[in-house]
Backbone as numpy.savetxt, mean C-alpha at the origin, in Angstrom:
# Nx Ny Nz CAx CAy CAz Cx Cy Cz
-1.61 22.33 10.20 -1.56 20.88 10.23 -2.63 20.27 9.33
-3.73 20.86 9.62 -4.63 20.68 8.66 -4.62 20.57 6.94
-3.85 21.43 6.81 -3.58 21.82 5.17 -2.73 20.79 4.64
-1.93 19.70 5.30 -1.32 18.36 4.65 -1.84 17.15 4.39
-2.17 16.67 2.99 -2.65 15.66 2.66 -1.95 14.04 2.84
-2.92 13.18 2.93 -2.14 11.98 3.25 -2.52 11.39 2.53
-1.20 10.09 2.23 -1.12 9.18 1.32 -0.68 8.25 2.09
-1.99 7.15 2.66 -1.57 5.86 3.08 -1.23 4.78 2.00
-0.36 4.14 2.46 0.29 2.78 1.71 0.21 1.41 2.52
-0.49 0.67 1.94 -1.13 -0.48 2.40 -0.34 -1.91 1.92
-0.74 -2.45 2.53 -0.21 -3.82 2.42 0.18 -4.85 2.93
-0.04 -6.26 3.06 0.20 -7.42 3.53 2.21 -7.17 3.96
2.47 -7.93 5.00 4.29 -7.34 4.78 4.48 -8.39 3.92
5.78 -7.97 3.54 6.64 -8.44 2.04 6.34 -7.97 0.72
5.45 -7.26 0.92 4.18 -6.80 -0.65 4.87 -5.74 -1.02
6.09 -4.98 -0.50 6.67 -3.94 -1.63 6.09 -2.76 -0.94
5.53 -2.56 0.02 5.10 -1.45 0.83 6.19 -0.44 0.96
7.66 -0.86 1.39 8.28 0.02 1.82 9.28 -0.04 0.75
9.61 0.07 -0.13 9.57 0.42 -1.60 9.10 1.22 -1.86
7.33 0.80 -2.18 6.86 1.97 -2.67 7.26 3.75 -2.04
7.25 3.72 -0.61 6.90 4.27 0.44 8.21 5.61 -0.20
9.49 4.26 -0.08 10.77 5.28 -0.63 10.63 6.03 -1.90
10.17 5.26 -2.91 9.97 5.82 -4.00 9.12 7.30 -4.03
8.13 7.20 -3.75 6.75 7.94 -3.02 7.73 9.47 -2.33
8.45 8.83 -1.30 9.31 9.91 -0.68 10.47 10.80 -1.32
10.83 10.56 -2.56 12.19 11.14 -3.15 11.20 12.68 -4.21
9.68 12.60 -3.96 9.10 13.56 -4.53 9.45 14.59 -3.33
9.95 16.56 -3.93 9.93 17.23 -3.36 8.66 17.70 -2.32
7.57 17.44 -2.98 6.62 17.51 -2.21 5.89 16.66 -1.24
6.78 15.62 -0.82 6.29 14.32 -0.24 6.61 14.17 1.38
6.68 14.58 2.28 7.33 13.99 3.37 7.24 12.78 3.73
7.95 12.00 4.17 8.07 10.85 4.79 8.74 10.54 6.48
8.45 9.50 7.26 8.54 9.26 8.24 10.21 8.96 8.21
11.43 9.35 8.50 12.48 8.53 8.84 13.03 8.64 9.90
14.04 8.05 10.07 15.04 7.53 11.13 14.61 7.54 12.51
12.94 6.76 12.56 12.71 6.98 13.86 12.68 5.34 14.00
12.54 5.26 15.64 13.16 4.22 16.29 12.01 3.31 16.21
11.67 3.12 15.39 10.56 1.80 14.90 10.97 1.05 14.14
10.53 -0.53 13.55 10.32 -1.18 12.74 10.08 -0.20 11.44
10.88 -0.01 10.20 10.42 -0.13 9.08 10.09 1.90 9.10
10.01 2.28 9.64 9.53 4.10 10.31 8.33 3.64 9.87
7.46 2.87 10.17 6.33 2.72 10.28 5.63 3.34 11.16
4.68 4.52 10.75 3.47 5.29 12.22 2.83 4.48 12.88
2.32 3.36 12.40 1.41 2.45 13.48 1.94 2.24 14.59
3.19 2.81 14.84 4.20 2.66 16.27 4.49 4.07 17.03
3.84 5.09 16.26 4.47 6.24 16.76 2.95 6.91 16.95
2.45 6.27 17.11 0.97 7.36 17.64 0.12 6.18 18.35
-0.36 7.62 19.12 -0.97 6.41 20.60 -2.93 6.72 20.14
-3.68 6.81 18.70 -4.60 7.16 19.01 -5.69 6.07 18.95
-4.94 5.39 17.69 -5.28 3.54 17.31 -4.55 2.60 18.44
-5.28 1.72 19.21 -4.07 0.62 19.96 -3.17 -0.45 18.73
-1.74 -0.02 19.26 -1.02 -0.97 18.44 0.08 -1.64 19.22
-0.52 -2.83 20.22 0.39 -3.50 20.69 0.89 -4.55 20.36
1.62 -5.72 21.24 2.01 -6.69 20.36 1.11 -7.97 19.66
-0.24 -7.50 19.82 -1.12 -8.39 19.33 -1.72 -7.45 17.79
-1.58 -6.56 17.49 -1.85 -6.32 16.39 -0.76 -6.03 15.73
-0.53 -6.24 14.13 0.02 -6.35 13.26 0.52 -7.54 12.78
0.09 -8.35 13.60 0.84 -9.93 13.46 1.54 -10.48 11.77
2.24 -10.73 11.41 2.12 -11.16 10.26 1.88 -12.58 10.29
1.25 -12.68 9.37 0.26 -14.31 9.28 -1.38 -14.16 9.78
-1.26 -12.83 10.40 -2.87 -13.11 11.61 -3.77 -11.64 11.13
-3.04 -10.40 11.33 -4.04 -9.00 11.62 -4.54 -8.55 10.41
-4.88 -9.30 9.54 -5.41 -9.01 8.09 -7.18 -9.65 8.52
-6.93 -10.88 8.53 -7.87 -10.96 9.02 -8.50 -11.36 10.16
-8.17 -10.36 11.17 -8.68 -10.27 12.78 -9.82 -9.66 12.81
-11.07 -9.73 13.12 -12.33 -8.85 12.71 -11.65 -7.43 13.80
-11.05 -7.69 14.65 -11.10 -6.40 15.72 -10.46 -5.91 15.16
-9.73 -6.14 13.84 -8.45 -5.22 13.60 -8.79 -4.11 12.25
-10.61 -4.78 11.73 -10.76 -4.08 10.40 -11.70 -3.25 11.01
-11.40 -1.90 10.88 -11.74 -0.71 11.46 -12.08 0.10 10.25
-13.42 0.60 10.14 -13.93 1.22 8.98 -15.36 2.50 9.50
-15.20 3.36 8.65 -16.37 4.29 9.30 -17.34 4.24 10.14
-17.57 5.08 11.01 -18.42 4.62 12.26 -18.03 3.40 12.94
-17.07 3.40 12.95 -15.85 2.36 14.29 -15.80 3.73 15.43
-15.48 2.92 16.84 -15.69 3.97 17.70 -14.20 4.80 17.73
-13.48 4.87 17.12 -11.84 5.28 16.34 -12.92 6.56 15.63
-13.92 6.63 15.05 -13.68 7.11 14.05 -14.78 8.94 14.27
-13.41 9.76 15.03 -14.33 10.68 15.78 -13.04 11.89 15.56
-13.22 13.06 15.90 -12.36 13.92 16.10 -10.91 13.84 17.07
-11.14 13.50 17.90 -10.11 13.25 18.87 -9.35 12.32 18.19
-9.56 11.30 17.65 -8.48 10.20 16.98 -7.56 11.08 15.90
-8.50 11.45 15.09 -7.53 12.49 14.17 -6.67 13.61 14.93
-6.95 14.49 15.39 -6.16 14.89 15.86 -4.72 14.45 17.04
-5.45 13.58 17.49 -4.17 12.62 18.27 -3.31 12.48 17.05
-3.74 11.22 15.69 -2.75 10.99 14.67 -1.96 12.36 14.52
-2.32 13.35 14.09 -1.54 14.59 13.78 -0.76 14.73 14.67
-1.03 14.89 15.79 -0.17 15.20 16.51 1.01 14.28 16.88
0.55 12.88 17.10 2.23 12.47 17.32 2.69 12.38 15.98
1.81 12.30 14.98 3.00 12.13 13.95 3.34 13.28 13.22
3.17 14.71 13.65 3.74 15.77 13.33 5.63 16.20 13.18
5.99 15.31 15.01 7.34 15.46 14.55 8.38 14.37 13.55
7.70 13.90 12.94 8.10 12.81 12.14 8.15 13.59 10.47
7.25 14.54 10.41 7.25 14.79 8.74 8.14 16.72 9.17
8.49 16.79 7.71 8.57 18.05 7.50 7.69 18.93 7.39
7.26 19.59 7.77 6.41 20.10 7.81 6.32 21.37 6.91
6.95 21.37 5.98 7.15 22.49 4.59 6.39 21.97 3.71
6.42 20.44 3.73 5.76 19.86 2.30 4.28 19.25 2.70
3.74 19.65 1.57 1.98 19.62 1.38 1.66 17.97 1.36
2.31 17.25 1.17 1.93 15.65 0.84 2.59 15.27 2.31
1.99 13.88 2.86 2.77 13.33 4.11 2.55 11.30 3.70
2.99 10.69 3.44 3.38 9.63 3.03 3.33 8.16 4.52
2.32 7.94 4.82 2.95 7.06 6.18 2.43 5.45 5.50
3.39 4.76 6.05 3.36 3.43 5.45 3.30 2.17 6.59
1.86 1.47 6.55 2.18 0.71 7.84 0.82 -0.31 7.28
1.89 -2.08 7.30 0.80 -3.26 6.63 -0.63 -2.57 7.30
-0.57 -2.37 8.71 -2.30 -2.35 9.33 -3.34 -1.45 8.67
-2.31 -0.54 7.64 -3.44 0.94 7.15 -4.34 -0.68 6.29
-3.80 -1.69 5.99 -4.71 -2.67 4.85 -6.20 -2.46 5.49
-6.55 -2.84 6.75 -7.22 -2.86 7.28 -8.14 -1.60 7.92
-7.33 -0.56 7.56 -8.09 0.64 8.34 -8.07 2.02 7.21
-8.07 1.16 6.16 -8.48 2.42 4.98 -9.56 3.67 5.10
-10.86 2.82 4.93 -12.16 3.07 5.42 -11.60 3.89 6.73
-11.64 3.73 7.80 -11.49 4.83 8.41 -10.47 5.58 8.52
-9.20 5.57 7.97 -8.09 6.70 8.25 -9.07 7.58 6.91
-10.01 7.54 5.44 -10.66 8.00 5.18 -11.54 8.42 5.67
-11.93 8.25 6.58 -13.19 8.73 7.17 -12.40 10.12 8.22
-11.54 9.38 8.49 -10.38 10.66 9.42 -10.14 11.84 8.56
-9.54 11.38 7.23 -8.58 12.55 6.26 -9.31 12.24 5.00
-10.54 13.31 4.85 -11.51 12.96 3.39 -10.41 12.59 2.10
-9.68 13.84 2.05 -8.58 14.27 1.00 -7.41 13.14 0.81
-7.28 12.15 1.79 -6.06 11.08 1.50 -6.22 10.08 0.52
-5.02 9.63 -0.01 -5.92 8.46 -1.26 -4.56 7.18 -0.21
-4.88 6.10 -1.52 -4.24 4.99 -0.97 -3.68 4.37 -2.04
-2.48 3.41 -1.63 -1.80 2.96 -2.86 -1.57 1.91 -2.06
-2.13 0.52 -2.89 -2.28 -0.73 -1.89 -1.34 -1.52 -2.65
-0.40 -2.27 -2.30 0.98 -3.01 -2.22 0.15 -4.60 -2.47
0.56 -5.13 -3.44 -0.15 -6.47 -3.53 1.45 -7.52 -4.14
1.75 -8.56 -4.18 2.11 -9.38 -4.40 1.62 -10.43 -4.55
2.39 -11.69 -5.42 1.60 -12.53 -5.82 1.74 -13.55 -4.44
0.44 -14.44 -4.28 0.65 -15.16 -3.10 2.17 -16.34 -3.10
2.08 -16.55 -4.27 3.42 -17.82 -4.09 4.13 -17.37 -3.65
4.89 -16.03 -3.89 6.07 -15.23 -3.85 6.12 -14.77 -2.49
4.70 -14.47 -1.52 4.39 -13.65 -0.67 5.30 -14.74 0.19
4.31 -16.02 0.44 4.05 -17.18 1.11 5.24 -17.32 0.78
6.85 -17.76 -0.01 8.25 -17.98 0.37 8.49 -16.57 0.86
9.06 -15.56 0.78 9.49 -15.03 1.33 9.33 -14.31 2.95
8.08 -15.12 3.08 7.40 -14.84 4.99 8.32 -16.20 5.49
8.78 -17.10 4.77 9.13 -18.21 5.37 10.24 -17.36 6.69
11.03 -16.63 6.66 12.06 -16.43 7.29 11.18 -15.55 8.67
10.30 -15.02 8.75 9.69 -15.05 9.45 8.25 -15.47 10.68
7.73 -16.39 9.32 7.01 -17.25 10.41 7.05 -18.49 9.87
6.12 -19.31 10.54 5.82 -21.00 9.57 4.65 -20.55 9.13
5.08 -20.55 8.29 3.86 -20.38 6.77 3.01 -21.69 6.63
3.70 -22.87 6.90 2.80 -23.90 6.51 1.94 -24.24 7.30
2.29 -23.71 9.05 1.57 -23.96 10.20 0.48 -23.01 10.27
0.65 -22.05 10.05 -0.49 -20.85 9.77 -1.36 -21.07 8.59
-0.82 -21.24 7.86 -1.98 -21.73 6.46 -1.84 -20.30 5.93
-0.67 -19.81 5.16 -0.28 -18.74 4.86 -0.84 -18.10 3.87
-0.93 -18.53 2.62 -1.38 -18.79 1.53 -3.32 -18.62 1.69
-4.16 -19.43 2.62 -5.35 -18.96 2.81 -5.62 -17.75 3.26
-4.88 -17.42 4.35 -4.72 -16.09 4.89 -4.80 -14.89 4.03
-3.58 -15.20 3.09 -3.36 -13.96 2.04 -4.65 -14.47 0.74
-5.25 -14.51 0.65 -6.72 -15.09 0.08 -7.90 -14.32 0.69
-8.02 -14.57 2.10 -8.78 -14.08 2.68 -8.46 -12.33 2.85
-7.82 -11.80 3.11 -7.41 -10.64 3.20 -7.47 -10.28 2.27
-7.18 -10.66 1.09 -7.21 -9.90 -0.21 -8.66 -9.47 -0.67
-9.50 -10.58 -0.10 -10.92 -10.93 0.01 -11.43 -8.88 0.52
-10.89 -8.93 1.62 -11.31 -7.71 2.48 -10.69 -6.51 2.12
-9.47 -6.41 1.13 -9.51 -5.26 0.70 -10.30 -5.09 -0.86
-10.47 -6.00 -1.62 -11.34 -6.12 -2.57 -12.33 -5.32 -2.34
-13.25 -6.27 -0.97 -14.46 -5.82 -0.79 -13.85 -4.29 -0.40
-13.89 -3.54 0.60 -13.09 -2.26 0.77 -12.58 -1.09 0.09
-12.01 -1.70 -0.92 -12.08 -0.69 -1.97 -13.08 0.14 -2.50
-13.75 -0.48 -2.84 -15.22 -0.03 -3.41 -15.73 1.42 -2.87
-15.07 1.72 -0.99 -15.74 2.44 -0.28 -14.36 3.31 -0.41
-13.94 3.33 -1.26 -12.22 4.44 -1.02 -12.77 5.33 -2.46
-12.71 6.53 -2.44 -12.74 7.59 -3.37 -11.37 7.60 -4.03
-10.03 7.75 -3.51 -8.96 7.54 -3.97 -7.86 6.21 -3.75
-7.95 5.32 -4.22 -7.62 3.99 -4.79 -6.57 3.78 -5.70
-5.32 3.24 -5.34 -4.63 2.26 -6.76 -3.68 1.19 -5.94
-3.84 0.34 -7.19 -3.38 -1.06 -6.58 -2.09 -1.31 -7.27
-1.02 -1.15 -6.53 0.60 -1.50 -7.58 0.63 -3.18 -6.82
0.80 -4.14 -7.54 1.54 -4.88 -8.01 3.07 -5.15 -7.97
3.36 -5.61 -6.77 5.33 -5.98 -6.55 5.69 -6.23 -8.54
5.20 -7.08 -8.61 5.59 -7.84 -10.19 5.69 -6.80 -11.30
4.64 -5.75 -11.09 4.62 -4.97 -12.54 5.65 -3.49 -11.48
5.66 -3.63 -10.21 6.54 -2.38 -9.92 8.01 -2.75 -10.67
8.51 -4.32 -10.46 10.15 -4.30 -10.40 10.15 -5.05 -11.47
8.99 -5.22 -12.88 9.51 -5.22 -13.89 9.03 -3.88 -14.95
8.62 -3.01 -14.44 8.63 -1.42 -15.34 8.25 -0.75 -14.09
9.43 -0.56 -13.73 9.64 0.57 -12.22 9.14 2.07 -13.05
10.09 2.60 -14.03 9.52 4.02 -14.56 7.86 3.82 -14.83
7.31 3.06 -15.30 6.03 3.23 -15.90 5.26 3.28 -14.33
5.44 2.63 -13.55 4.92 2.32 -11.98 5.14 3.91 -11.80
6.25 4.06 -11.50 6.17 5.39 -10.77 5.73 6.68 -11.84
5.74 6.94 -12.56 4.63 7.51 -13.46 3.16 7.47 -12.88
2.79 6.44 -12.99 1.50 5.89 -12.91 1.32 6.98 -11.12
2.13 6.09 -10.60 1.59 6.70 -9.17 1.75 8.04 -9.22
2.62 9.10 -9.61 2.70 10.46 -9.50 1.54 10.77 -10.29
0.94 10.51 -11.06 0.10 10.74 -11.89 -1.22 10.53 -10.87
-1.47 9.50 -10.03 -2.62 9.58 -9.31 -2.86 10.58 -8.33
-1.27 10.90 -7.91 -1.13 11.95 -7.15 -1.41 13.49 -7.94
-1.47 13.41 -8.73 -1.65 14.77 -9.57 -0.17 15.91 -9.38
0.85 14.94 -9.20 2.26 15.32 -9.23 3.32 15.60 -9.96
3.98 16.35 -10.96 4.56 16.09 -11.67 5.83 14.62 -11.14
6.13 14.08 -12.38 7.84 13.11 -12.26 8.93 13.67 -11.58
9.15 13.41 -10.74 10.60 13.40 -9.95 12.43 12.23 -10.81
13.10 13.07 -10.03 14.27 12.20 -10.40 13.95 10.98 -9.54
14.69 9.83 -9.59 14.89 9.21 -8.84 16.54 8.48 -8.58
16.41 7.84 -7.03 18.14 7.08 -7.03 17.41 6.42 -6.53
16.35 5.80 -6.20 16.57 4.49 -5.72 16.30 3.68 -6.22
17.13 2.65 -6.06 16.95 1.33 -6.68 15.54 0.29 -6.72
15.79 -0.39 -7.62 14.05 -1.69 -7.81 14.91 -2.39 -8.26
15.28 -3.64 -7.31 15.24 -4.92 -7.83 14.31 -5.76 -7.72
14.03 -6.60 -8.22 13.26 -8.28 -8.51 13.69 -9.19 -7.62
13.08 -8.71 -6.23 13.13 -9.90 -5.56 12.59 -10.67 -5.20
11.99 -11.56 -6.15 11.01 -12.93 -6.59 11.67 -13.50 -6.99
12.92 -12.94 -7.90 14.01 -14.06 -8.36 14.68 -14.98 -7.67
14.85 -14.87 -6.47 15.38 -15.53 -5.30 14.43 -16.77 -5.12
13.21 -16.50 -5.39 11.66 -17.47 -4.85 11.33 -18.30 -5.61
11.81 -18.04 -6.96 11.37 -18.71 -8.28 10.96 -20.08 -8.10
11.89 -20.62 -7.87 11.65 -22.38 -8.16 10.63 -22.93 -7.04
10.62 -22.44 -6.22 9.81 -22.80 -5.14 8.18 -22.24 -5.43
7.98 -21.31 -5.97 7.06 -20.63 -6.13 6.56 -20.85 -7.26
7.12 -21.29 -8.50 6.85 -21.60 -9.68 5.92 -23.18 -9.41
6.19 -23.80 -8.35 5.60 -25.21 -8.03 4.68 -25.37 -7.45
4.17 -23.56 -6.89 3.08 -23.33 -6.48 1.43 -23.43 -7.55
0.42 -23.87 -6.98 -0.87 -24.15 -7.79 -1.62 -22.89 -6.75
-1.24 -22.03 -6.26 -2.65 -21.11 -5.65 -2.38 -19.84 -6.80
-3.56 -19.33 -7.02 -3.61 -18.39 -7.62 -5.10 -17.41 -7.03
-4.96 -16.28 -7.66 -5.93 -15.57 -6.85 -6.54 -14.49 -8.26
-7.35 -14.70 -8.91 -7.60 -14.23 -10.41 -8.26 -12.68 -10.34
-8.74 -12.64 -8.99 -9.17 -10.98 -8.98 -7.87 -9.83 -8.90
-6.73 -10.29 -8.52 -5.58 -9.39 -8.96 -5.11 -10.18 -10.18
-5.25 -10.84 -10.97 -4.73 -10.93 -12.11 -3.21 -12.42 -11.54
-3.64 -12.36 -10.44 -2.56 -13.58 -10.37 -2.90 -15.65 -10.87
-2.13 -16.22 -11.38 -2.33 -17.36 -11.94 -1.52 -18.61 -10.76
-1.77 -19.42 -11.60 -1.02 -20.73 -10.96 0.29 -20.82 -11.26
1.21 -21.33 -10.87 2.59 -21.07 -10.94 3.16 -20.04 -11.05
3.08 -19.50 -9.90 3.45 -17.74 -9.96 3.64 -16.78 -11.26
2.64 -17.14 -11.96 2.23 -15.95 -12.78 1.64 -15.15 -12.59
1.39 -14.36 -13.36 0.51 -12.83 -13.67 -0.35 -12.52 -15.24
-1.19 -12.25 -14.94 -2.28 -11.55 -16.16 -1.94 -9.96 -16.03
-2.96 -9.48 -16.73 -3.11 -8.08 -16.38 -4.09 -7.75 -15.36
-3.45 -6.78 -14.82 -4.40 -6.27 -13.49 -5.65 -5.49 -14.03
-7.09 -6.07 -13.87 -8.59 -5.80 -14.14 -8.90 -4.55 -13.28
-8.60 -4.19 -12.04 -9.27 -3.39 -10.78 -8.85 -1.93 -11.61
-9.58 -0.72 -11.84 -9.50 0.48 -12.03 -8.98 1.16 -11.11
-8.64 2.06 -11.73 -8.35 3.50 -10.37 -9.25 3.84 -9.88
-8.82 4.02 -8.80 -10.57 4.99 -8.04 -9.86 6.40 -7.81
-10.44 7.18 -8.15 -10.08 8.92 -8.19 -11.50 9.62 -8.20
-11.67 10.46 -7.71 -12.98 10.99 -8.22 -13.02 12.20 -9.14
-11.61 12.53 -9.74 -11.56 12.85 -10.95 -11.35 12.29 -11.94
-12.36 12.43 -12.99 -12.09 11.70 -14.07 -10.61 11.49 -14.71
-10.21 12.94 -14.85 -9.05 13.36 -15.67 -7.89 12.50 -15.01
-8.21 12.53 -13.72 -6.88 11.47 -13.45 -6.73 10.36 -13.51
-8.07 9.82 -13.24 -8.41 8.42 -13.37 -7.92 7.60 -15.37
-8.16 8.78 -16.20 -7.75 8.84 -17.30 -5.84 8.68 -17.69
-5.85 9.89 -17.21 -3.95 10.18 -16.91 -3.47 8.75 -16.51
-3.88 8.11 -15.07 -3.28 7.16 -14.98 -3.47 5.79 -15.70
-4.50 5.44 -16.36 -4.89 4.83 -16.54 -3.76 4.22 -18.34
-4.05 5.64 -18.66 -3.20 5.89 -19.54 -1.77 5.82 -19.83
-1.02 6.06 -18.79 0.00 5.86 -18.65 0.37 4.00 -18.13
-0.23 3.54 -17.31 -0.38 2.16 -17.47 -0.55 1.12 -18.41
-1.19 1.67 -19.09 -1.65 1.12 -20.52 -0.82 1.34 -21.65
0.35 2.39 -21.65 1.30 2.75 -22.68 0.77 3.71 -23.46
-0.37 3.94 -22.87 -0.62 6.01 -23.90 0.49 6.09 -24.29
1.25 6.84 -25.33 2.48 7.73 -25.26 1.95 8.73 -24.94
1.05 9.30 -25.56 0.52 11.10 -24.51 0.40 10.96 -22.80
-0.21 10.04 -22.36 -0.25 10.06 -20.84 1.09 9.83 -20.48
1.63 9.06 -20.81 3.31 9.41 -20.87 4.00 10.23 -20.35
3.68 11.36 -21.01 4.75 12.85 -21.35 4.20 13.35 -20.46
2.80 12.98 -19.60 2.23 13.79 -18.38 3.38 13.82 -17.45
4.19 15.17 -16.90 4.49 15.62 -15.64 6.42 15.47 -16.25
């Protein structure tokens, strides 16, 4: 049990988390959580070692709940927790393949310590732009009553800061996933130190739906590269790897190397 590495996937919901998650999963070496009787096969529901009742995960709220950002030397952050995680979520993966893939918004918040749990896990944090975020939560909460838009500000605030303390780090971007899906998934197998897989699943652009509403939006948030009227810059934040060579590889391939390219 020990010998399987993890790859948490983070993110605010609507941010392309479970996207990525699929994509992530069609690698032979990847297991993933399915067809279990949760929301989304999200683990934050299938293991009893973190409390996850109906007060955490809120969308609109558990980003930034101080009780909910759990980071090294949290009282979570001990032997017994890890091994609890393994264990309920053992019957969920295959257990042939060396990678294990679990995808759940709350890992945003509990990076720092599911690292502190699993040295060897990296993270691939799910960001969207706030205009886009803020319409498409409409169908699930009142965005305007919550102050939706500050929220996703503030949280972004806390994985910013957070990062810093992650050895393995990358930040995809909804916008640059579902307008150069191949170069995205490159990029991420590449952090993984994975060769390219086939893929079937689909990436559509679903911001196109949000456009006009979102385009009339003035919040922007400039440390991910996002602008006013739901635009985008280029994303500034590096990889965090603590190998160079990969940190290179991917970096490279993001950037349009053609040699980092042909990697895998």
């Amino acid at each position: 049990m020990s010998a399987h590495r993890y790859i948490f996937v983070a993110g605010l919901h609507r941010s392309g988390t479970s996207l990525i998650a699929r994509l992530l999963a069609e690698h032979p070496d990847i297991a993933a959580i399915t067809d279990a009787p949760v929301p989304e096969n999200e683990g934050c529901y299938l293991q009893g070692a973190i409390p996850h009742t109906a007060r955490h995960g809120v969308p609109g709220h558990f980003a930034t709940d101080p009780e909910q950002h759990l980071v090294e030397g949290s009282p979570f952050d001990r032997l017994e927790t890890k091994l609890r995680l393994q264990a309920d979520w053992a019957p969920w993966f295959n257990a042939d393949k060396p990678w294990r893939v679990e995808k759940s918004p709350v890992n945003l918040t509990r990076m720092r310590l599911l690292q502190s749990l699993f040295p060897l896990s990296q993270f691939i944090i799910a960001t969207r732009h706030p205009a886009f975020t803020n319409e498409a939560m409409r169908k699930w909460v009142d965005v305007d009553a919550i102050g939706f838009c500050p929220y996703w500000q503030a949280a972004h605030d806390i994985v910013l800061a957070d990062i810093e303390y992650l050895h393995g780090a990358m930040i995809v971007r909804y916008e640059d996933l579902v307008e150069q899906p191949e170069r995205i998934r490159r990029a991420m197998f590449a952090f993984l130190d994975l060769p390219l897989c086939d893929t079937a699943q689909p990436v559509t652009n679903g911001n196109l739906k949000y456009c006009d509403a979102a385009q009339r939006s003035g919040v922007c948030y400039p440390g991910l590269g996002y602008a006013p009227g739901a635009s985008h810059g280029p994303l500034q934040i590096p990889v965090r790897h603590p190998l160079r060579a990969i940190r290179e590889r991917v970096e490279g391939v993001l950037s349009g190397n053609s040699l980092a390219d042909q990697t895998g």
